[in-house]
CSV table of C-alpha atoms and ligand atoms in Angstrom, one decimal:
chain,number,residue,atom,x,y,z
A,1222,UNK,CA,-56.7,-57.4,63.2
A,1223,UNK,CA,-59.0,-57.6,60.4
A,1224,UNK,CA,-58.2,-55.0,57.3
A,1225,UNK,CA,-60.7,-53.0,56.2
A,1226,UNK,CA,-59.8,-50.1,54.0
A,1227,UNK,CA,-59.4,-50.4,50.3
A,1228,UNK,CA,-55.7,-49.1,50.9
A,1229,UNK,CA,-54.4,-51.7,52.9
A,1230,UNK,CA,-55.9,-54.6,51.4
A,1231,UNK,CA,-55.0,-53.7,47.9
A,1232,UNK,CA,-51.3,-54.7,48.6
A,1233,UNK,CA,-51.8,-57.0,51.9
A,1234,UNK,CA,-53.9,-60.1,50.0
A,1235,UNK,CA,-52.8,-63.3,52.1
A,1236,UNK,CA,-51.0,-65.8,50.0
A,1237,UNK,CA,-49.5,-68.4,51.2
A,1238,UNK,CA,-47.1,-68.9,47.7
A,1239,UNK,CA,-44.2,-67.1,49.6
A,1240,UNK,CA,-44.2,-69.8,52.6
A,1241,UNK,CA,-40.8,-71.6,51.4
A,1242,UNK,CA,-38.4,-68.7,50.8
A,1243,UNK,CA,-40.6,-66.0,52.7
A,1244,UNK,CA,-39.9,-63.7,49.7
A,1245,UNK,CA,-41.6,-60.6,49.9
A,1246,UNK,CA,-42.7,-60.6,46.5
A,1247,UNK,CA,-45.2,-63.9,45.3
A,1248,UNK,CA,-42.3,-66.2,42.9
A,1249,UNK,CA,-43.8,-66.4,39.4
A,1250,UNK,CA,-44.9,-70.2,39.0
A,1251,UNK,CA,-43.8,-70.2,35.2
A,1252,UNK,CA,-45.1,-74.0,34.8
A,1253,UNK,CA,-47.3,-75.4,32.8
A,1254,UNK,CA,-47.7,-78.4,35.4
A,1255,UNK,CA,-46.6,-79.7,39.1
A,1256,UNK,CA,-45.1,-82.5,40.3
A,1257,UNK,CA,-46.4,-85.2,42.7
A,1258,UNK,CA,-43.9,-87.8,44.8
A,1259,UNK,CA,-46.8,-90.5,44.8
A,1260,UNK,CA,-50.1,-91.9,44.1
A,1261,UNK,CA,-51.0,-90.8,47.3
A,1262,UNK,CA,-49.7,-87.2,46.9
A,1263,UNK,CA,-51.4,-87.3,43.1
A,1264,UNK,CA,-54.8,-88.6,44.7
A,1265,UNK,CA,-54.6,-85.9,47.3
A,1266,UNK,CA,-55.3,-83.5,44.5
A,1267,UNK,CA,-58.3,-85.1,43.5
A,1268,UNK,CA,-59.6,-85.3,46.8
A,1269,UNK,CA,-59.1,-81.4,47.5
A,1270,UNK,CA,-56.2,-81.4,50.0
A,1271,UNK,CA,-53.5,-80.5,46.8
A,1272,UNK,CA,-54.2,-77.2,45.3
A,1273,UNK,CA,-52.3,-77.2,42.1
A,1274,UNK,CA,-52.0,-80.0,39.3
A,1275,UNK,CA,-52.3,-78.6,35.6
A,1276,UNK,CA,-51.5,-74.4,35.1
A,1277,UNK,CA,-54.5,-74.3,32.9
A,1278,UNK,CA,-57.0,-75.4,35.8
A,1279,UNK,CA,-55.0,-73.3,38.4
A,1280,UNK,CA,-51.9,-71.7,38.9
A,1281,UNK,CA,-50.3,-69.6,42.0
A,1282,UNK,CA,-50.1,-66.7,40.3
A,1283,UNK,CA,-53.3,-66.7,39.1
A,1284,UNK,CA,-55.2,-67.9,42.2
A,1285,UNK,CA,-53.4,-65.0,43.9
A,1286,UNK,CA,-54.5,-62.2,41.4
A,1287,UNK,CA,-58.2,-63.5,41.3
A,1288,UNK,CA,-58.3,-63.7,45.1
A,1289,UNK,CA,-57.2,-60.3,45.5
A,1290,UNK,CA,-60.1,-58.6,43.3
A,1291,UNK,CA,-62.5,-60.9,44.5
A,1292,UNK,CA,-61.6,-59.8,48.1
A,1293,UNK,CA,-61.5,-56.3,46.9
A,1294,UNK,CA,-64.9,-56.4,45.1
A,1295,UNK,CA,-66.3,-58.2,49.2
A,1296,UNK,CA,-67.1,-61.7,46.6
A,1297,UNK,CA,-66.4,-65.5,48.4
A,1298,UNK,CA,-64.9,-66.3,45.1
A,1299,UNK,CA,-62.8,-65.5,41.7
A,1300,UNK,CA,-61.1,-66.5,38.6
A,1301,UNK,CA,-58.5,-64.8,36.6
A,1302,UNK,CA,-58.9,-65.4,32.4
A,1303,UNK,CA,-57.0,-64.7,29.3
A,1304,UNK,CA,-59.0,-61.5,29.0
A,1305,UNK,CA,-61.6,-59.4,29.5
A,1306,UNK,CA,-63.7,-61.0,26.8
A,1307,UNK,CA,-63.0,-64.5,28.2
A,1308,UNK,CA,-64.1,-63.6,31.5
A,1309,UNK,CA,-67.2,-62.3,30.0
A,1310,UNK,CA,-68.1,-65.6,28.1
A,1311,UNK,CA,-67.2,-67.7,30.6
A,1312,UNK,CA,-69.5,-65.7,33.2
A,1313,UNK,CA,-72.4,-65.7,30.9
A,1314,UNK,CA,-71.8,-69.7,30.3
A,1315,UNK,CA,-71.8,-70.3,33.6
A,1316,UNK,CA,-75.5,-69.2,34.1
A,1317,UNK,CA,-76.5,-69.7,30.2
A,1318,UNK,CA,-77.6,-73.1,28.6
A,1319,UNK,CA,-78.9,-73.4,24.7
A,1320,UNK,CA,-82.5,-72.4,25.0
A,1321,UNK,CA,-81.9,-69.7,27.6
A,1322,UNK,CA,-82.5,-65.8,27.0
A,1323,UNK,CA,-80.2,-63.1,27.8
A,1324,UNK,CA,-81.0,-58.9,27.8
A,1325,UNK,CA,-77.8,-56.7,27.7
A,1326,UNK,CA,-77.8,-53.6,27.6
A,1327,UNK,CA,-77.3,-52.0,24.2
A,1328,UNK,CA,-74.4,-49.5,25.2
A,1329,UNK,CA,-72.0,-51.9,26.3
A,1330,UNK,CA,-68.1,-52.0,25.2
A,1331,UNK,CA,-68.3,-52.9,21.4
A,1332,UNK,CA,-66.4,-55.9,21.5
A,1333,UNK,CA,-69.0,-56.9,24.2
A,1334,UNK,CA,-71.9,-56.1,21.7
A,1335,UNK,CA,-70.1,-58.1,19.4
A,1336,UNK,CA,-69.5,-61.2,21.2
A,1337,UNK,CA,-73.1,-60.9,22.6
A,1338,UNK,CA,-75.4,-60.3,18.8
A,1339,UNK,CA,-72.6,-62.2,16.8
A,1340,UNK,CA,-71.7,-65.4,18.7
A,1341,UNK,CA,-73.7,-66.0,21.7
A,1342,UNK,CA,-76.2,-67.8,19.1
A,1343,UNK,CA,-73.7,-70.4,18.3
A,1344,UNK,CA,-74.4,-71.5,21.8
A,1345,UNK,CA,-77.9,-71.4,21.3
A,1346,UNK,CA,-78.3,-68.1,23.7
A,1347,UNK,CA,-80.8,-66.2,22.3
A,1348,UNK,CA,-80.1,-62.6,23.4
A,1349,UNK,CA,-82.1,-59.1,23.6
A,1350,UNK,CA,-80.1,-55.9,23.6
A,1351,UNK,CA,-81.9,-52.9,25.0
A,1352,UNK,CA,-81.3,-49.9,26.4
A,1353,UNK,CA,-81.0,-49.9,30.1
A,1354,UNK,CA,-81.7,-45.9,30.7
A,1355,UNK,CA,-85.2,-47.0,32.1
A,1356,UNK,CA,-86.2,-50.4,34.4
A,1357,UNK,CA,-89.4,-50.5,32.0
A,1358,UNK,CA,-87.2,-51.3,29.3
A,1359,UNK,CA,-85.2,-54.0,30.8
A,1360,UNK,CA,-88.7,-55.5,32.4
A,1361,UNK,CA,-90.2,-55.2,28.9
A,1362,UNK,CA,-87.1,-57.3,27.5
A,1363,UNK,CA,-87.5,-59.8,30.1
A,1364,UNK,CA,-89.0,-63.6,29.0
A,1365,UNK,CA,-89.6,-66.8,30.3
A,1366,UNK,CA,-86.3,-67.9,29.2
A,1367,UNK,CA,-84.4,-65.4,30.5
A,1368,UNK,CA,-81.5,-66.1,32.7
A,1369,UNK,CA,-79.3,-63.4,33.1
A,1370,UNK,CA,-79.1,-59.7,32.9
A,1371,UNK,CA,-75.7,-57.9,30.9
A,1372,UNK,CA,-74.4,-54.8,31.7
A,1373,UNK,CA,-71.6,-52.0,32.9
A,1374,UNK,CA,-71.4,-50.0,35.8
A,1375,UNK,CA,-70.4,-47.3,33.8
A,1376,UNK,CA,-70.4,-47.3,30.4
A,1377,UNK,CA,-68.4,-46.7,27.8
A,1378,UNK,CA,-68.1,-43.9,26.1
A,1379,UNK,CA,-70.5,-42.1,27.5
A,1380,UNK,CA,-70.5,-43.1,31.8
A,1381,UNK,CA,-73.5,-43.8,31.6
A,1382,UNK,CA,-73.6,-45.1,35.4
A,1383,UNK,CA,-76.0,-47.8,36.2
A,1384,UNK,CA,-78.8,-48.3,38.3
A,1385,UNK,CA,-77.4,-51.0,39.9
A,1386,UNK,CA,-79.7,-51.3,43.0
A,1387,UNK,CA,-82.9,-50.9,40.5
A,1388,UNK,CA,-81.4,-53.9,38.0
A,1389,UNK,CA,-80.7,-56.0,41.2
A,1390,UNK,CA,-84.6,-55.3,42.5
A,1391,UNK,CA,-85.8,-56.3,39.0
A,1392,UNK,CA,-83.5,-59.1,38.7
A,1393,UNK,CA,-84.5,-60.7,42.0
A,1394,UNK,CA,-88.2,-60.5,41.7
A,1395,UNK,CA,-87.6,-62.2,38.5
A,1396,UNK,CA,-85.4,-65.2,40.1
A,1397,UNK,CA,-82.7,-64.3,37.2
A,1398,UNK,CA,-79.0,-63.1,37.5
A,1399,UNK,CA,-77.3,-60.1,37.5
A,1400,UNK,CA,-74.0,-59.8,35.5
A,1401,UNK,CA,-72.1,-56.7,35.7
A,1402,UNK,CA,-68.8,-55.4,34.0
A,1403,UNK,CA,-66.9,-53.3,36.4
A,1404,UNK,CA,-63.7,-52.3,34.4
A,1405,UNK,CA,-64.7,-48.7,34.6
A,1406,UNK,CA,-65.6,-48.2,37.9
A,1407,UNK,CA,-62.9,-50.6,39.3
A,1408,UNK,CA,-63.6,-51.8,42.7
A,1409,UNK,CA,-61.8,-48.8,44.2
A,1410,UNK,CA,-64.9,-46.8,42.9
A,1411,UNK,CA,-68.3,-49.3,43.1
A,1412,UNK,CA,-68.6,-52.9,44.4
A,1413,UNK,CA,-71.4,-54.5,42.5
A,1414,UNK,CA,-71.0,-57.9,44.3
A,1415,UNK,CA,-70.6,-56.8,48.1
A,1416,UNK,CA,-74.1,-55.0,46.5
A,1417,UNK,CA,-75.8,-58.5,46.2
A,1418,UNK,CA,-75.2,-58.5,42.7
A,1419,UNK,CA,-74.2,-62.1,41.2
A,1420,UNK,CA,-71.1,-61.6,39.0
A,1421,UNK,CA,-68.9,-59.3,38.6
A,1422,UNK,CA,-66.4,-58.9,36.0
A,1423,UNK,CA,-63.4,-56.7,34.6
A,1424,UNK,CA,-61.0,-56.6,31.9
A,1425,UNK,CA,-58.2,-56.4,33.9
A,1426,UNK,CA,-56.3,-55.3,30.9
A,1427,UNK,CA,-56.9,-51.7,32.3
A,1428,UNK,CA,-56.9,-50.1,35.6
A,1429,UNK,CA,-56.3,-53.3,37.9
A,1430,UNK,CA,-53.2,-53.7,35.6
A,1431,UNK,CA,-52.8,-50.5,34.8
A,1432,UNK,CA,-49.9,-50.4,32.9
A,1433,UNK,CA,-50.9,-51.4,29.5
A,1434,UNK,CA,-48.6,-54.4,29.7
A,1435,UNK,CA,-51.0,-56.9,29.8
A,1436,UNK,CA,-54.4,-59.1,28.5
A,1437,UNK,CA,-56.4,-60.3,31.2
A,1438,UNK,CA,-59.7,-60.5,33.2
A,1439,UNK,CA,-61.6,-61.4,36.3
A,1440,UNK,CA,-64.6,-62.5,37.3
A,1441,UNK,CA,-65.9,-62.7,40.8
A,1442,UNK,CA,-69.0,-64.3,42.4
A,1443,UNK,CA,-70.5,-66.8,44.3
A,1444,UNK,CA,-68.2,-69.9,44.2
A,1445,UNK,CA,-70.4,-72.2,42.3
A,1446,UNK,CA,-71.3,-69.8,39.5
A,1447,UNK,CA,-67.1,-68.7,39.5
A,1448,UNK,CA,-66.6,-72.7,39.5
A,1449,UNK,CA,-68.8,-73.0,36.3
A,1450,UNK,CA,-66.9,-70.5,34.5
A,1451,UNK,CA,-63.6,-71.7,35.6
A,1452,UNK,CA,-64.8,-75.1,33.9
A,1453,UNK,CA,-65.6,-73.1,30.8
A,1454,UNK,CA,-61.8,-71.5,30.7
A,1455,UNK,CA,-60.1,-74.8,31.9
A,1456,UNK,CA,-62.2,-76.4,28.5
A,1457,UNK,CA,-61.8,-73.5,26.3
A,1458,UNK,CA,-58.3,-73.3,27.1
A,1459,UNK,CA,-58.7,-69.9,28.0
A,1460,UNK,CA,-56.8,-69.3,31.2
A,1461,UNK,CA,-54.3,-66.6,32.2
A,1462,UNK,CA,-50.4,-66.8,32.1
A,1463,UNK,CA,-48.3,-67.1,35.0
A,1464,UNK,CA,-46.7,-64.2,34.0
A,1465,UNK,CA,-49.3,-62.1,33.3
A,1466,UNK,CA,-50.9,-63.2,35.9
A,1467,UNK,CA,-48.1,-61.7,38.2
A,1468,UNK,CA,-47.6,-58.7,35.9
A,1469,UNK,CA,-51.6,-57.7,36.8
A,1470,UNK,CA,-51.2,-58.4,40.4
A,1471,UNK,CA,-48.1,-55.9,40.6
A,1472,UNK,CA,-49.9,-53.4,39.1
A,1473,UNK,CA,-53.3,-54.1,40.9
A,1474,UNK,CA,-51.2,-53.1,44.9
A,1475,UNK,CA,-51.1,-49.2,43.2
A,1476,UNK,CA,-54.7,-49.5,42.1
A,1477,UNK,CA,-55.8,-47.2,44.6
A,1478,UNK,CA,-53.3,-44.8,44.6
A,1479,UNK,CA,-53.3,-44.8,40.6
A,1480,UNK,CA,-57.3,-44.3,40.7
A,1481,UNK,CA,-57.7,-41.4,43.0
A,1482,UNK,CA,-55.0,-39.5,41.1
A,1483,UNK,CA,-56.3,-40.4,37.7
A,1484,UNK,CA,-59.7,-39.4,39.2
A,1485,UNK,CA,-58.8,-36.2,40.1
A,1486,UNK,CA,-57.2,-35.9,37.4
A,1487,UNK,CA,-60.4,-36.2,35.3
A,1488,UNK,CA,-62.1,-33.8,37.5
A,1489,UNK,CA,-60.2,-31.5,37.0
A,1490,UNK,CA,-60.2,-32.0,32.7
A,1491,UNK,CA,-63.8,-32.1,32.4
A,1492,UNK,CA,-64.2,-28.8,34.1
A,1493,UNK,CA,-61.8,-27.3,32.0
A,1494,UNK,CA,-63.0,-28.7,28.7
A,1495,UNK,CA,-66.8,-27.8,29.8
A,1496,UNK,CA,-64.9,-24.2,29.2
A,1497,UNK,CA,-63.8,-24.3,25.9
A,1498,UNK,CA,-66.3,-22.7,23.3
A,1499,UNK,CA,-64.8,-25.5,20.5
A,1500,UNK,CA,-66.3,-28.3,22.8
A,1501,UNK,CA,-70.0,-29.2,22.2
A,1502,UNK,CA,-70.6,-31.8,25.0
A,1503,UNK,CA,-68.7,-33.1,28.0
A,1504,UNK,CA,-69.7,-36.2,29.4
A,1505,UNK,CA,-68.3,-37.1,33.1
A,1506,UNK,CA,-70.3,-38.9,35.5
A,1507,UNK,CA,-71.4,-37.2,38.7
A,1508,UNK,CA,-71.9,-38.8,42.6
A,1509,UNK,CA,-70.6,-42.5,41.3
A,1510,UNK,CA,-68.5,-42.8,44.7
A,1511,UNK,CA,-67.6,-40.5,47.5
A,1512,UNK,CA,-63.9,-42.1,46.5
A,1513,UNK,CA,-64.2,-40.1,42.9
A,1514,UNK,CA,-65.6,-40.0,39.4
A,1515,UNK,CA,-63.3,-42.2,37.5
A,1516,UNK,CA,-60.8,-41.4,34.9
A,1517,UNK,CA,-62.4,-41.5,30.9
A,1518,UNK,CA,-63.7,-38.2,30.1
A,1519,UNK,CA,-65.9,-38.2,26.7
A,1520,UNK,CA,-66.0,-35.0,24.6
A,1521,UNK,CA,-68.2,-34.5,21.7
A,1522,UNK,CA,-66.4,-31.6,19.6
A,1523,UNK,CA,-67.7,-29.0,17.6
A,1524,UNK,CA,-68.1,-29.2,14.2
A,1525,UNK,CA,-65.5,-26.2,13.3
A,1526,UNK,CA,-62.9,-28.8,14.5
A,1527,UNK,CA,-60.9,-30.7,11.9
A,1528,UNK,CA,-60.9,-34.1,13.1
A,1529,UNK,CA,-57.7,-35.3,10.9
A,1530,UNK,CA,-55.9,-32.1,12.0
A,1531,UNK,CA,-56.9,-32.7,15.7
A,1532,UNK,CA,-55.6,-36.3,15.8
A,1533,UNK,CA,-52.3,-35.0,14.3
A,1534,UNK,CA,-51.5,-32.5,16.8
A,1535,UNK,CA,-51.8,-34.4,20.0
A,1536,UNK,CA,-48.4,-33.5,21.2
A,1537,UNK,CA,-47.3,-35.9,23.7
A,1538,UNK,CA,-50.6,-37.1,24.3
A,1539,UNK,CA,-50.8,-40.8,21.9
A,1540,UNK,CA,-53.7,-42.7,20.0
A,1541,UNK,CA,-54.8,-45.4,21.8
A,1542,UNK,CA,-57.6,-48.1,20.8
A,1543,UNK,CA,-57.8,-48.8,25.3
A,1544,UNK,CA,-57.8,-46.8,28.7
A,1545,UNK,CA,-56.9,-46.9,31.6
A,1546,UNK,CA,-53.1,-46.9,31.3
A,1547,UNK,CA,-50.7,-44.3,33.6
A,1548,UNK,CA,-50.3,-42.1,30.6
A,1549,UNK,CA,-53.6,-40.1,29.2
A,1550,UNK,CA,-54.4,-41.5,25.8
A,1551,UNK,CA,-57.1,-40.8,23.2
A,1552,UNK,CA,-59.7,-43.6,21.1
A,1553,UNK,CA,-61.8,-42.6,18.8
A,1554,UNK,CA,-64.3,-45.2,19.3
A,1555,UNK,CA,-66.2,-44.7,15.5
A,1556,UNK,CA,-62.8,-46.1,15.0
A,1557,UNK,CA,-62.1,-48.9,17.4
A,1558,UNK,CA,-64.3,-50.0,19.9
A,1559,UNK,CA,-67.1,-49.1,18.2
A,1560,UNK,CA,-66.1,-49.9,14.7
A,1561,UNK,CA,-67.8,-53.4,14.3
A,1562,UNK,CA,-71.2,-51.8,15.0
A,1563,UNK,CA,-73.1,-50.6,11.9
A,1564,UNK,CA,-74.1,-47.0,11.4
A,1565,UNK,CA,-77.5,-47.0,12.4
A,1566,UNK,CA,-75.9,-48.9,15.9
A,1567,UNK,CA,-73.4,-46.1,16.3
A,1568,UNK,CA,-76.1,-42.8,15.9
A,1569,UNK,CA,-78.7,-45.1,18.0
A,1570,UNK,CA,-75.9,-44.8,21.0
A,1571,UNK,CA,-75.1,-41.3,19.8
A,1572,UNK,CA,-71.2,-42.2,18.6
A,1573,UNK,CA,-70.4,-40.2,15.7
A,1574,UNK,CA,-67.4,-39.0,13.9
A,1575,UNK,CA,-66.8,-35.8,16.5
A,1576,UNK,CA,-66.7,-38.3,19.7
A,1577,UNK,CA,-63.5,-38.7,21.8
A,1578,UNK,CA,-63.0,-40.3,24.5
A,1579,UNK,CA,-60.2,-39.3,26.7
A,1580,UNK,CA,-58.2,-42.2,29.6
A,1581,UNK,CA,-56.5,-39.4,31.9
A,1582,UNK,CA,-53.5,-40.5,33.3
A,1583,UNK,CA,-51.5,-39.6,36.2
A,1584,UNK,CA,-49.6,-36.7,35.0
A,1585,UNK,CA,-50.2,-33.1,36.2
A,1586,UNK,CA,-53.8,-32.2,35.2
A,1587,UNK,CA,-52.2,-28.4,34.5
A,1588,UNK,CA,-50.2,-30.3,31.7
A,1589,UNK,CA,-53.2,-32.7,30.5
A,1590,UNK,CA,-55.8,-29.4,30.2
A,1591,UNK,CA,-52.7,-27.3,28.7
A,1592,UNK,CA,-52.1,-30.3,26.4
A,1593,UNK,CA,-55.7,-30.8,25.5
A,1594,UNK,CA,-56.5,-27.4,24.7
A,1595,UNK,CA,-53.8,-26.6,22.1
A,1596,UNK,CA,-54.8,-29.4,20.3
A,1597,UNK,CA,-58.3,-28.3,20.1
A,1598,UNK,CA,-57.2,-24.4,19.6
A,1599,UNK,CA,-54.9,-25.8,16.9
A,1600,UNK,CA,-57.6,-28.0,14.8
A,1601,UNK,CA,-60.0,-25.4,14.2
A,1602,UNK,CA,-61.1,-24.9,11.0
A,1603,UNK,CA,-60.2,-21.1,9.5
B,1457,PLP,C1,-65.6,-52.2,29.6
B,1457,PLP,C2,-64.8,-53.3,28.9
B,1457,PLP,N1,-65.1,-54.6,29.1
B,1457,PLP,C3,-64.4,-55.6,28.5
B,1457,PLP,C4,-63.4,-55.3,27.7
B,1457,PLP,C5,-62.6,-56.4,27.0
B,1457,PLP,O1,-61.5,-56.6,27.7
B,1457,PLP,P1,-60.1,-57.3,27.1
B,1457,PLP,O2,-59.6,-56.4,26.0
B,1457,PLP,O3,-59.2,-57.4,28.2
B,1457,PLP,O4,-60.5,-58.6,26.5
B,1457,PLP,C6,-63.0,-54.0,27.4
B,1457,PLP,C7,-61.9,-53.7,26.5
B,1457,PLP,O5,-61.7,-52.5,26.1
B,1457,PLP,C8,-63.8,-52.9,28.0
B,1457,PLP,O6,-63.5,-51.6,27.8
């Protein structure tokens, strides 16, 4: 019978890695190579009845991890990477040539920004970052050259969410692709591809790991565009260990279970903080699933907080330059994720000294909001 809810296919991906031993859990395939008996047996890869030759083309481990989002996002095809960033440079190579044009929207992650403004020209992309709040201004953006279109479901660090259905209009009548990054949103919340949109990709370094014990990304799509970027990785020797590989896809079988909680979780935080008179702004994204919210909440303080003091009275809560982990954690993007961008970037996007964003765990939300407002009540300048 065929499976169809997010629950049970989260842990019931079909491998056929455990076939030997019938071990319930996949072996890790720590090799950097496999073996062949013959010629025959070594031209049988090459002919596409062998899967595996060389780790950093494909590995078990790998293959299984990458098949699992991509079957969770409803995409034919995936590929798992080194990283979130590889994933994204290896998607946008797979549709971008020298000479081609690429708009991305202007509030994505900042080492996004970075890799888009600060080395896509070394491979001759020329690129236009705008902001994606209205269709106009994508459309405006938009030239003969363009070949792809860059952004997140929801953005980071305000949750912006995306008009994905709007972008994919746009990007059809104009015969370009689509390229969206879902780490925020997970699959557990939105589903670009299974929305016709071309590739999808995450840094798997957060909520499909989920445990902060791993580097990694995904990215899922149509199987010749995945097979393009897998080129790219195979070439730029970015490709994803064994290991990690198998560390991701033991955290990805809770993914659901982690993201409702942590949802709720976040819920229940930004209602809380909305409350607090020391709080200027709460940003939390409304209606993104009928599943939930997501997890980052982003707080804009009031000026009558003392940042320093704030940041050194966080109790059990830590500093954090990521997300998603199954402890709540704090960045300060101006900081981190933010910090290569210039001033004038940062107040364009509104990030200023008094932004926070907060990853909500899985702990007790009574404890988080408890937590959270001492810390506040505690900064305040007197
Ligand atoms: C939305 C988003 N995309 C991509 C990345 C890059 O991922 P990685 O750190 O796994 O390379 C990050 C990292 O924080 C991110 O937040």
């Amino acid at each position: 019978m065929k499976q169809t809810s997010f629950e049970t296919k989260v842990v019931h991906y079909k491998t056929d890695q455990n076939q030997v031993t019938n071990s319930k859990s996949t072996p890790i395939y720590q090799t950097s190579a496999f073996t062949f008996k013959d010629l025959d047996h070594l031209e049988s890869y090459y002919e596409g009845d062998s899967p595996y030759l060389y780790s950093r083309e494909r590995n078990p481990n790998t293959e299984e991890l990458a098949g699992t989002v991509a079957q969770l996002e409803g995409a034919p095809s995936g590929l798992a990477t080194s990283s979130g960033m590889s994933a994204i440079l290896a998607g946008i190579l797979s549709v971008c040539k020298p000479g081609d044009h690429l708009v991305a929207a202007e509030d994505v992650y900042g080492g996004s920004h970075k890799l888009i403004t600060k080395e896509l020209e070394t491979f001759g992309i020329d690129v236009t970052m705008v902001s994606f709040a209205q269709l106009e201004f994508v459309e405006d953006a938009v030239n003969e050259q363009t070949k792809l279109l860059y952004t997140e479901s929801i953005s980071n660090p305000f949750l912006r969410v995306e008009n994905l259905t709007g972008l994919n209009q746009l990007a059809k009548k104009k015969g370009i692709k689509l390229m969206v990054d879902n780490t925020f949103a997970t699959p557990y919340l939105l589903q670009p591809y299974a929305q016709g949109i071309d590739l999808v990709v995450h840094s798997g370094t957060k909520y499909i790991g989920g445990h902060s014990d791993v580097t990694c990304g995904v990215l899922v799509g149509e199987e010749t565009l995945v097979e393009k970027a897998r080129q790219k990785i195979v070439t730029l020797g970015a490709n994803l260990s064994p290991f990690e590989a198998w560390l991701t896809q033991r955290g990805a079988k809770t993914l659901g279970l982690r993201m409702k909680q942590q949802s709720f979780n976040a819920g229940k935080v930004a209602l809380a903080l909305r409350e607090h008179g020391s709080v200027r702004k709460v940003y939390y994204p409304e209606n993104v699933s009928e599943r939930g919210n997501g997890a980052i909440v982003t707080i804009e303080l009031d000026r009558t907080v003392n940042i320093e003091t704030f940041f050194k009275s966080l109790g059990w809560i830590k500093i954090a330059p990521t997300l998603a982990g199954v402890e709540t954690t704090l960045s300060y993007p101006v900081r981190t994720s933010h910090r290569a961008l210039s001033d004038v970037e940062r107040e364009n996007i509104g990030i200023n000294d008094y932004v926070i964003r907060i990853s909500i765990g899985i702990e007790d939300h009574e404890d988080i909001i408890a937590q959270l407002t001492s810390t506040i009540d505690q900064s305040l300048n007197v």
